[in-house]
CSV table of C-alpha atoms and ligand atoms in Angstrom, one decimal:
chain,number,residue,atom,x,y,z
A,1,MET,CA,169.5,-0.4,184.2
A,2,ILE,CA,169.8,-1.1,180.5
A,3,ILE,CA,169.5,1.8,178.1
A,4,MET,CA,169.0,1.6,174.4
A,5,SER,CA,170.7,4.6,172.9
A,6,VAL,CA,170.4,6.2,169.5
A,7,GLU,CA,172.7,8.6,167.7
A,8,SER,CA,171.9,10.0,164.2
A,9,SER,CA,173.1,13.6,164.3
A,10,CYS,CA,175.5,13.4,161.3
A,11,ASP,CA,176.7,10.6,159.1
A,12,GLU,CA,176.7,7.6,161.4
A,13,THR,CA,173.6,5.8,162.4
A,14,ALA,CA,174.3,4.2,165.8
A,15,VAL,CA,172.3,2.1,168.3
A,16,ALA,CA,173.9,0.8,171.5
A,17,LEU,CA,172.9,-1.0,174.7
A,18,VAL,CA,174.6,0.3,177.8
A,19,ARG,CA,174.3,-0.9,181.4
A,20,ASP,CA,174.3,1.7,184.2
A,21,GLY,CA,176.0,4.3,182.1
A,22,ARG,CA,179.3,2.5,182.2
A,23,GLU,CA,179.2,-0.9,180.5
A,24,ILE,CA,178.8,-1.3,176.7
A,25,LEU,CA,176.7,-4.4,176.0
A,26,THR,CA,176.8,-3.7,172.3
A,27,ASP,CA,177.5,-0.7,170.1
A,28,CYS,CA,176.3,-1.0,166.5
A,29,ILE,CA,177.3,1.6,164.0
A,30,SER,CA,176.4,2.0,160.3
A,31,SER,CA,178.7,4.6,158.7
A,32,GLN,CA,177.6,6.6,155.6
A,33,VAL,CA,181.1,8.0,155.1
A,34,ASP,CA,181.7,6.1,151.8
A,35,LEU,CA,178.5,7.6,150.4
A,36,HIS,CA,179.3,11.2,151.4
A,37,LYS,CA,182.9,10.9,150.2
A,38,LEU,CA,181.6,11.1,146.6
A,39,TYR,CA,180.5,14.6,147.4
A,40,GLY,CA,183.4,15.8,149.5
A,41,GLY,CA,181.2,16.3,152.6
A,42,VAL,CA,177.9,15.3,154.2
A,43,VAL,CA,174.8,15.8,152.0
A,44,PRO,CA,172.0,16.3,154.7
A,45,GLU,CA,169.1,14.8,152.6
A,46,ILE,CA,171.1,11.7,151.9
A,47,ALA,CA,172.1,11.4,155.5
A,48,SER,CA,168.5,11.5,156.7
A,49,ARG,CA,167.3,8.9,154.2
A,50,LYS,CA,170.1,6.5,155.1
A,51,HIS,CA,169.4,6.9,158.8
A,52,ILE,CA,165.8,5.9,158.2
A,53,GLU,CA,166.9,2.9,156.2
A,54,ALA,CA,169.5,1.8,158.8
A,55,ILE,CA,168.0,2.5,162.2
A,56,TYR,CA,165.4,-0.3,162.6
A,57,GLY,CA,167.8,-3.0,161.5
A,58,LEU,CA,170.5,-1.6,163.8
A,59,ALA,CA,168.2,-1.8,166.8
A,60,ASP,CA,167.4,-5.4,166.1
A,61,GLN,CA,171.1,-6.1,165.5
A,62,ALA,CA,172.0,-4.5,168.8
A,63,LEU,CA,169.5,-6.6,170.7
A,64,ALA,CA,170.6,-9.8,168.9
A,65,GLN,CA,174.3,-9.2,169.6
A,66,ALA,CA,173.7,-8.5,173.3
A,67,GLY,CA,171.5,-11.6,173.5
A,68,LEU,CA,168.6,-9.4,174.8
A,69,THR,CA,165.0,-8.8,173.9
A,70,ARG,CA,162.9,-5.6,173.8
A,71,LYS,CA,161.6,-6.5,177.3
A,72,ASP,CA,165.1,-6.0,178.7
A,73,ILE,CA,165.2,-2.3,177.7
A,74,ASP,CA,164.6,0.0,180.7
A,75,ALA,CA,164.8,3.3,178.9
A,76,VAL,CA,165.6,4.8,175.5
A,77,ALA,CA,168.1,7.6,175.1
A,78,VAL,CA,168.6,9.7,172.0
A,79,THR,CA,170.7,12.6,170.7
A,80,TYR,CA,168.2,15.4,170.3
A,81,ALA,CA,170.7,18.2,169.6
A,82,PRO,CA,172.8,19.5,167.9
A,83,GLY,CA,173.3,18.2,164.4
A,84,LEU,CA,171.8,18.1,160.9
A,85,ILE,CA,168.1,18.7,161.7
A,86,GLY,CA,166.7,16.1,159.3
A,87,ALA,CA,169.2,13.5,160.6
A,88,VAL,CA,168.6,14.2,164.3
A,89,LEU,CA,164.8,14.0,163.7
A,90,VAL,CA,165.1,10.4,162.5
A,91,GLY,CA,166.7,9.3,165.7
A,92,VAL,CA,164.3,11.3,167.9
A,93,ASN,CA,161.3,9.9,166.1
A,94,PHE,CA,162.6,6.4,166.3
A,95,ALA,CA,163.4,6.8,170.1
A,96,LYS,CA,159.9,8.3,170.8
A,97,ALA,CA,158.2,5.4,169.0
A,98,ALA,CA,160.4,2.9,170.9
A,99,SER,CA,159.7,4.5,174.2
A,100,LEU,CA,156.0,4.7,173.6
A,101,ALA,CA,155.8,1.1,172.3
A,102,LEU,CA,157.9,-0.3,175.1
A,103,GLY,CA,156.4,1.9,177.8
A,104,VAL,CA,159.8,3.0,179.1
A,105,PRO,CA,161.2,6.5,179.8
A,106,LEU,CA,162.6,8.6,177.0
A,107,ILE,CA,165.9,10.4,177.7
A,108,PRO,CA,167.0,13.4,175.5
A,109,VAL,CA,170.8,13.7,175.3
A,110,HIS,CA,173.0,16.6,174.1
A,111,HIS,CA,175.5,15.2,171.5
A,112,ILE,CA,178.5,16.9,173.1
A,113,ARG,CA,177.5,15.8,176.6
A,114,GLY,CA,177.6,12.3,175.0
A,115,HIS,CA,181.1,12.8,173.7
A,116,ILE,CA,182.2,13.8,177.2
A,117,ALA,CA,180.5,10.7,178.6
A,118,ALA,CA,182.5,8.4,176.3
A,119,ASN,CA,185.1,8.8,179.0
A,120,TYR,CA,182.9,7.1,181.5
A,121,LEU,CA,182.8,4.0,179.3
A,122,ALA,CA,186.6,4.0,178.9
A,123,TYR,CA,187.4,4.8,182.5
A,124,PRO,CA,185.1,3.3,185.1
A,125,GLU,CA,186.8,5.2,187.9
A,126,LEU,CA,186.3,8.7,186.3
A,127,GLU,CA,183.8,10.9,188.1
A,128,PRO,CA,183.2,14.6,188.0
A,129,PRO,CA,184.5,17.2,188.7
A,130,PHE,CA,187.1,17.3,185.9
A,131,LEU,CA,188.1,19.5,182.9
A,132,CYS,CA,187.2,18.3,179.4
A,133,LEU,CA,188.7,19.5,176.2
A,134,VAL,CA,185.9,18.9,173.6
A,135,VAL,CA,187.2,18.8,170.0
A,136,SER,CA,184.8,17.6,167.3
A,137,GLY,CA,183.8,18.5,163.8
A,138,GLY,CA,181.5,21.2,165.0
A,139,HIS,CA,182.6,22.1,168.5
A,140,THR,CA,185.8,23.1,170.2
A,141,MET,CA,185.6,24.1,173.9
A,142,LEU,CA,186.9,23.7,177.4
A,143,VAL,CA,184.2,22.5,179.7
A,144,ASP,CA,184.2,22.4,183.5
A,145,VAL,CA,182.3,19.2,184.2
A,146,LYS,CA,181.2,20.0,187.7
A,147,GLY,CA,178.8,17.1,187.8
A,148,TYR,CA,177.4,14.5,185.4
A,149,THR,CA,174.8,17.1,184.3
A,150,GLN,CA,176.2,20.3,185.6
A,151,MET,CA,178.7,22.0,183.2
A,152,GLU,CA,180.2,25.4,182.6
A,153,ILE,CA,181.9,26.5,179.4
A,154,LEU,CA,185.2,28.1,180.2
A,155,GLY,CA,186.3,29.0,176.7
A,156,GLY,CA,186.0,27.9,173.1
A,157,THR,CA,186.5,28.7,169.5
A,158,LEU,CA,185.1,32.0,168.4
A,159,ASP,CA,184.9,30.9,164.8
A,160,ASP,CA,185.7,27.5,163.2
A,161,ALA,CA,185.9,24.2,165.1
A,162,ALA,CA,189.2,22.4,165.1
A,163,GLY,CA,187.7,19.4,163.2
A,164,GLU,CA,186.2,21.6,160.5
A,165,CYS,CA,189.6,23.2,160.1
A,166,PHE,CA,191.3,19.8,159.7
A,167,ASP,CA,188.6,18.8,157.2
A,168,LYS,CA,188.8,21.9,155.0
A,169,VAL,CA,192.6,21.9,154.8
A,170,ALA,CA,192.6,18.1,154.0
A,171,ARG,CA,190.0,18.8,151.3
A,172,VAL,CA,192.2,21.4,149.6
A,173,LEU,CA,195.0,18.9,149.8
A,174,ASP,CA,192.7,16.4,147.8
A,175,MET,CA,192.3,14.0,150.8
A,176,PRO,CA,189.0,12.1,151.0
A,177,TYR,CA,186.3,13.3,153.3
A,178,PRO,CA,186.5,13.3,156.3
A,179,GLY,CA,190.1,14.4,156.0
A,180,GLY,CA,191.1,14.8,159.7
A,181,ALA,CA,192.4,11.3,160.1
A,182,SER,CA,194.1,11.2,156.7
A,183,LEU,CA,195.8,14.5,157.5
A,184,ASP,CA,196.9,13.1,160.8
A,185,LYS,CA,198.5,10.1,159.1
A,186,ARG,CA,200.4,12.2,156.6
A,187,ALA,CA,201.6,14.5,159.5
A,188,GLN,CA,203.1,11.6,161.3
A,189,GLN,CA,205.4,11.1,158.3
A,190,GLY,CA,206.4,14.8,158.2
A,191,THR,CA,208.9,17.1,159.8
A,192,GLU,CA,208.0,20.4,161.4
A,193,GLY,CA,209.4,23.8,160.6
A,194,ARG,CA,209.2,24.1,156.8
A,195,TYR,CA,205.8,25.8,156.8
A,196,PRO,CA,205.4,28.0,159.9
A,197,MET,CA,201.7,28.5,160.7
A,198,PRO,CA,200.1,31.2,162.8
A,199,ARG,CA,198.9,30.7,166.3
A,200,ALA,CA,196.0,33.2,166.9
A,201,LYS,CA,195.0,34.8,170.1
A,202,ALA,CA,191.2,35.4,170.4
A,203,GLY,CA,189.4,38.0,172.4
A,204,ALA,CA,189.7,39.0,176.0
A,205,ASN,CA,189.2,35.5,177.5
A,206,PRO,CA,192.5,33.8,177.3
A,207,LEU,CA,190.7,30.4,177.1
A,208,ASP,CA,189.0,31.4,173.9
A,209,MET,CA,190.4,30.3,170.6
A,210,SER,CA,190.4,31.0,166.9
A,211,PHE,CA,191.1,28.7,164.0
A,212,SER,CA,189.9,30.6,160.9
A,213,GLY,CA,193.2,32.5,160.5
A,214,LEU,CA,195.1,29.2,160.6
A,215,LYS,CA,192.8,27.6,158.2
A,216,THR,CA,193.0,30.5,155.7
A,217,ALA,CA,196.8,30.6,156.1
A,218,ALA,CA,197.1,26.9,155.2
A,219,ILE,CA,194.7,27.1,152.3
A,220,ASN,CA,196.4,30.2,150.9
A,221,LEU,CA,199.7,28.5,151.1
A,222,ILE,CA,198.4,25.5,149.2
A,223,HIS,CA,196.6,27.7,146.5
A,224,ASN,CA,199.7,29.9,146.1
A,225,ALA,CA,201.9,26.8,145.5
A,226,LYS,CA,199.4,25.4,143.0
A,227,GLN,CA,199.2,28.7,141.1
A,228,LYS,CA,203.0,28.9,140.9
A,229,GLY,CA,203.3,25.3,139.9
A,230,GLU,CA,205.5,24.6,143.0
A,231,SER,CA,205.3,21.3,144.7
A,232,LEU,CA,204.6,21.1,148.4
A,233,VAL,CA,206.0,18.5,150.9
A,234,VAL,CA,202.5,17.6,152.0
A,235,GLU,CA,203.7,15.5,155.0
A,236,ASP,CA,205.6,18.5,156.4
A,237,LEU,CA,202.7,20.9,155.8
A,238,CYS,CA,200.4,18.5,157.6
A,239,ALA,CA,202.9,18.3,160.5
A,240,ASP,CA,203.2,22.1,160.8
A,241,PHE,CA,199.4,22.5,160.5
A,242,SER,CA,198.7,19.8,163.2
A,243,ALA,CA,201.3,21.4,165.5
A,244,ALA,CA,199.5,24.8,165.2
A,245,VAL,CA,196.2,23.3,166.1
A,246,SER,CA,197.7,21.4,169.0
A,247,ASP,CA,199.5,24.6,170.2
A,248,THR,CA,196.2,26.4,170.2
A,249,LEU,CA,194.4,23.7,172.2
A,250,VAL,CA,196.8,22.2,174.6
A,251,PRO,CA,198.2,25.4,176.4
A,252,ARG,CA,194.7,26.6,176.9
A,253,ALA,CA,193.7,23.3,178.4
A,254,MET,CA,196.6,23.6,180.8
A,255,MET,CA,195.6,27.2,181.6
A,256,ALA,CA,192.1,25.9,182.4
A,257,LEU,CA,193.5,23.2,184.7
A,258,GLU,CA,195.4,25.9,186.6
A,259,GLN,CA,192.3,28.1,186.7
A,260,THR,CA,190.0,25.3,188.1
A,261,GLY,CA,192.7,23.6,190.2
A,262,TYR,CA,191.6,20.2,188.7
A,263,LYS,CA,194.1,17.4,188.4
A,264,LYS,CA,191.9,15.5,185.9
A,265,LEU,CA,191.7,16.2,182.2
A,266,ALA,CA,189.5,14.4,179.8
A,267,VAL,CA,189.4,14.8,176.0
A,268,ALA,CA,186.4,14.2,173.9
A,269,GLY,CA,185.2,14.3,170.2
A,270,GLY,CA,186.5,13.1,166.9
A,271,VAL,CA,189.6,15.3,166.9
A,272,ALA,CA,190.6,13.7,170.2
A,273,ALA,CA,191.8,10.9,168.0
A,274,ASN,CA,194.6,13.2,166.7
A,275,SER,CA,198.0,11.7,167.4
A,276,ARG,CA,199.8,15.1,167.8
A,277,ILE,CA,197.1,16.4,170.2
A,278,ARG,CA,197.1,13.2,172.2
A,279,ARG,CA,200.9,13.3,172.5
A,280,ASP,CA,201.1,16.9,173.6
A,281,ILE,CA,198.4,16.5,176.1
A,282,LEU,CA,200.1,13.5,177.7
A,283,ALA,CA,203.4,15.3,177.8
A,284,GLU,CA,202.1,18.5,179.3
A,285,ALA,CA,199.8,16.7,181.8
A,286,GLU,CA,202.6,14.6,183.0
A,287,LYS,CA,204.7,17.7,183.8
A,288,ARG,CA,201.8,18.9,186.0
A,289,GLY,CA,200.9,15.6,187.7
A,290,VAL,CA,197.5,15.7,185.9
A,291,SER,CA,195.6,12.4,185.1
A,292,VAL,CA,194.6,12.2,181.5
A,293,TYR,CA,191.5,10.4,180.2
A,294,MET,CA,191.3,9.8,176.4
A,295,PRO,CA,188.8,7.4,175.0
A,296,PRO,CA,190.0,4.8,172.6
A,297,LEU,CA,189.8,5.9,169.0
A,298,LYS,CA,186.4,4.2,168.3
A,299,LEU,CA,184.8,6.0,171.2
A,300,CYS,CA,186.2,9.4,170.1
A,301,GLY,CA,184.1,9.6,167.0
A,302,ASP,CA,180.3,9.5,167.0
A,303,ASN,CA,178.8,6.3,168.5
A,304,GLY,CA,175.6,5.2,170.3
A,305,ALA,CA,177.2,4.0,173.5
A,306,MET,CA,178.3,7.5,174.5
A,307,ILE,CA,174.6,8.6,174.4
A,308,GLY,CA,173.7,5.7,176.6
A,309,ALA,CA,176.4,6.6,179.1
A,310,GLN,CA,175.3,10.3,179.4
A,311,GLY,CA,171.6,9.2,179.1
A,312,TYR,CA,172.0,7.2,182.4
A,313,TYR,CA,173.1,10.3,184.3
A,314,GLU,CA,170.4,12.5,182.7
A,315,TYR,CA,167.9,9.8,183.8
A,316,LEU,CA,169.3,9.9,187.4
A,317,ALA,CA,169.0,13.7,187.3
A,318,GLY,CA,165.3,13.4,186.2
A,319,ASN,CA,166.0,15.0,182.8
A,320,LEU,CA,163.4,13.0,180.8
A,321,GLY,CA,161.6,13.8,177.6
A,322,ASP,CA,158.1,13.0,176.4
A,323,MET,CA,156.2,12.7,173.1
A,324,SER,CA,156.5,16.4,172.6
A,325,LEU,CA,160.4,16.1,172.4
A,326,ASN,CA,161.7,18.0,169.3
A,327,ALA,CA,165.1,17.8,167.5
A,328,TYR,CA,167.4,20.9,167.4
A,329,ALA,CA,170.0,21.8,164.9
A,330,THR,CA,171.8,24.0,167.5
A,331,LYS,CA,171.6,24.0,171.3
A,332,SER,CA,174.2,24.8,173.9
A,333,ILE,CA,175.6,22.1,176.0
A,334,LEU,CA,173.9,23.9,178.9
A,335,GLY,CA,170.6,23.3,177.2
A,336,GLU,CA,169.9,26.8,176.0
A,337,THR,CA,168.5,27.1,172.5
A,338,LEU,CA,170.9,29.2,170.4
B,1,LIG,O1,183.0,14.1,167.0
B,1,LIG,P1,182.9,13.7,165.6
B,1,LIG,O2,183.0,12.3,165.2
B,1,LIG,O3,181.7,14.4,164.9
B,1,LIG,C1,181.2,15.6,165.4
B,1,LIG,O4,180.4,15.6,166.4
B,1,LIG,O5,181.5,16.6,164.7
B,1,LIG,O6,184.2,14.5,164.9
B,1,LIG,C2,184.4,14.4,163.6
B,1,LIG,C3,185.7,15.2,163.3
B,1,LIG,C4,185.9,15.4,161.8
B,1,LIG,O7,186.2,16.7,161.6
B,1,LIG,C5,187.2,14.5,161.6
B,1,LIG,O8,188.0,14.9,160.5
B,1,LIG,C6,187.9,14.7,162.9
B,1,LIG,O9,186.9,14.6,163.8
B,1,LIG,N1,188.9,13.7,163.1
B,1,LIG,C7,190.2,14.0,163.2
B,1,LIG,C8,190.9,12.8,163.4
B,1,LIG,N2,190.0,11.7,163.4
B,1,LIG,C9,188.8,12.3,163.2
B,1,LIG,N3,190.9,15.2,163.2
B,1,LIG,C10,192.2,15.2,163.4
B,1,LIG,N4,192.9,14.0,163.5
B,1,LIG,C11,192.3,12.8,163.6
B,1,LIG,N5,193.0,11.7,163.8
B,2,LIG,ZN1,180.2,14.1,167.4
C-alpha cells in the first residue's frame, strides 16, 4: 500500500511516499528555517503562506522522484494535530482535496505519533510494545507504545519541552534559530563542571520532569555575566547545560524501562538528534541489556515519511478521516482535545 503523507505543522513543508508503513519511496522537504531565522523564531503567518506556496510543487516532486503517478497513491495521510493552527490547516486542506480528487482514504495522523513511527522506517524489525522517549520542540514525554495505535503516557514535562529549553538558551547565547543543534555542536567542544546546572524533581510522579528552572538558571547566568562584563566559556556552558538536560531525561527513561519491564527503548523527535543524549542513552541501555532505537538525524526532525509510517498503522486500525476533518493546535497523543 502506497501512502502519500503530508506534514506542515511547523516550519517544514514535507510530502513523502511510503510503502506499507516501512519503506520510504521518497521524502521531500522544503524547510523555511532560513526565513524564520531573520526573526529568531517561527512567524506563524509566514509559515502558513510558505506552506501554501510549497505544498503542490512538493507533491509533484515526490511523485516524479519515486517514478510514480497519482494513480499509484492508495491513501493520503496528514498531520492534523498538534502544531501552528494555520500551518496544520494547509496540510489538512491539501490532503482532503487530494483524497477527494483521487478517491482514496484520508488518514489523520498525530504529529507525535509520527515522530515515534520514524523508528519503524529506520528499524524494520521494531514492533510494539516498547518504551519511547519523545523529545521535540514542543513535547517531552515517556510513552508506553503498547501497540501501533495504543499508547499510554507514563510521564512528561510539567512545564517547558526540552527542545524549547535548548532553543531559548541558544537564543540568549546569540545562536541562530533553531538553536538546539548549534548548542549541541558547541557543547561537544566544551568541558563539563565549570557551570553546575540544577536538576529539578517534578511532582509526585517520578517520571515527570521540569525544565523551566534549568532554563532560567542558564539564562540568569548568561545575563549576569553580560551585566558584569564577564566573558563566558560558551562551550563549557553548553556542555553543562546539555548534561543537565540529559540527566533529567535519561534516568527517567531507565526508570520507565524498569517499571514496564521492556527491553526496547526508542527515541523520537528533534532533540533525539542531541549527541549527549544519544551517548548517555546508549551507555545506560547497554548496562541493562536494553536494545536502543534511534532514528538517523534526518528522521529525528520533522519529515513527511514519519507521517506515512504511522498513517499506515492508523489505516490498519480503521482510524480514517473524512471531509469534515479539522486541524487542531493542541491534542494529546491519545487523541483527546486539550
Ligand atoms: O521534532 P522537531 O523537529 O519539531 C517539533 O515537533 O517540535 O524538534 C525541533 C526541536 C528544536 O527545538 C531543535 O532545536 C531541537 O529539536 N534540536 C536539537 C538538536 N537538533 C534539533 N536539540 C538539541 N540538540 C540537537 N542536536
Ligand atoms: Zn516535530
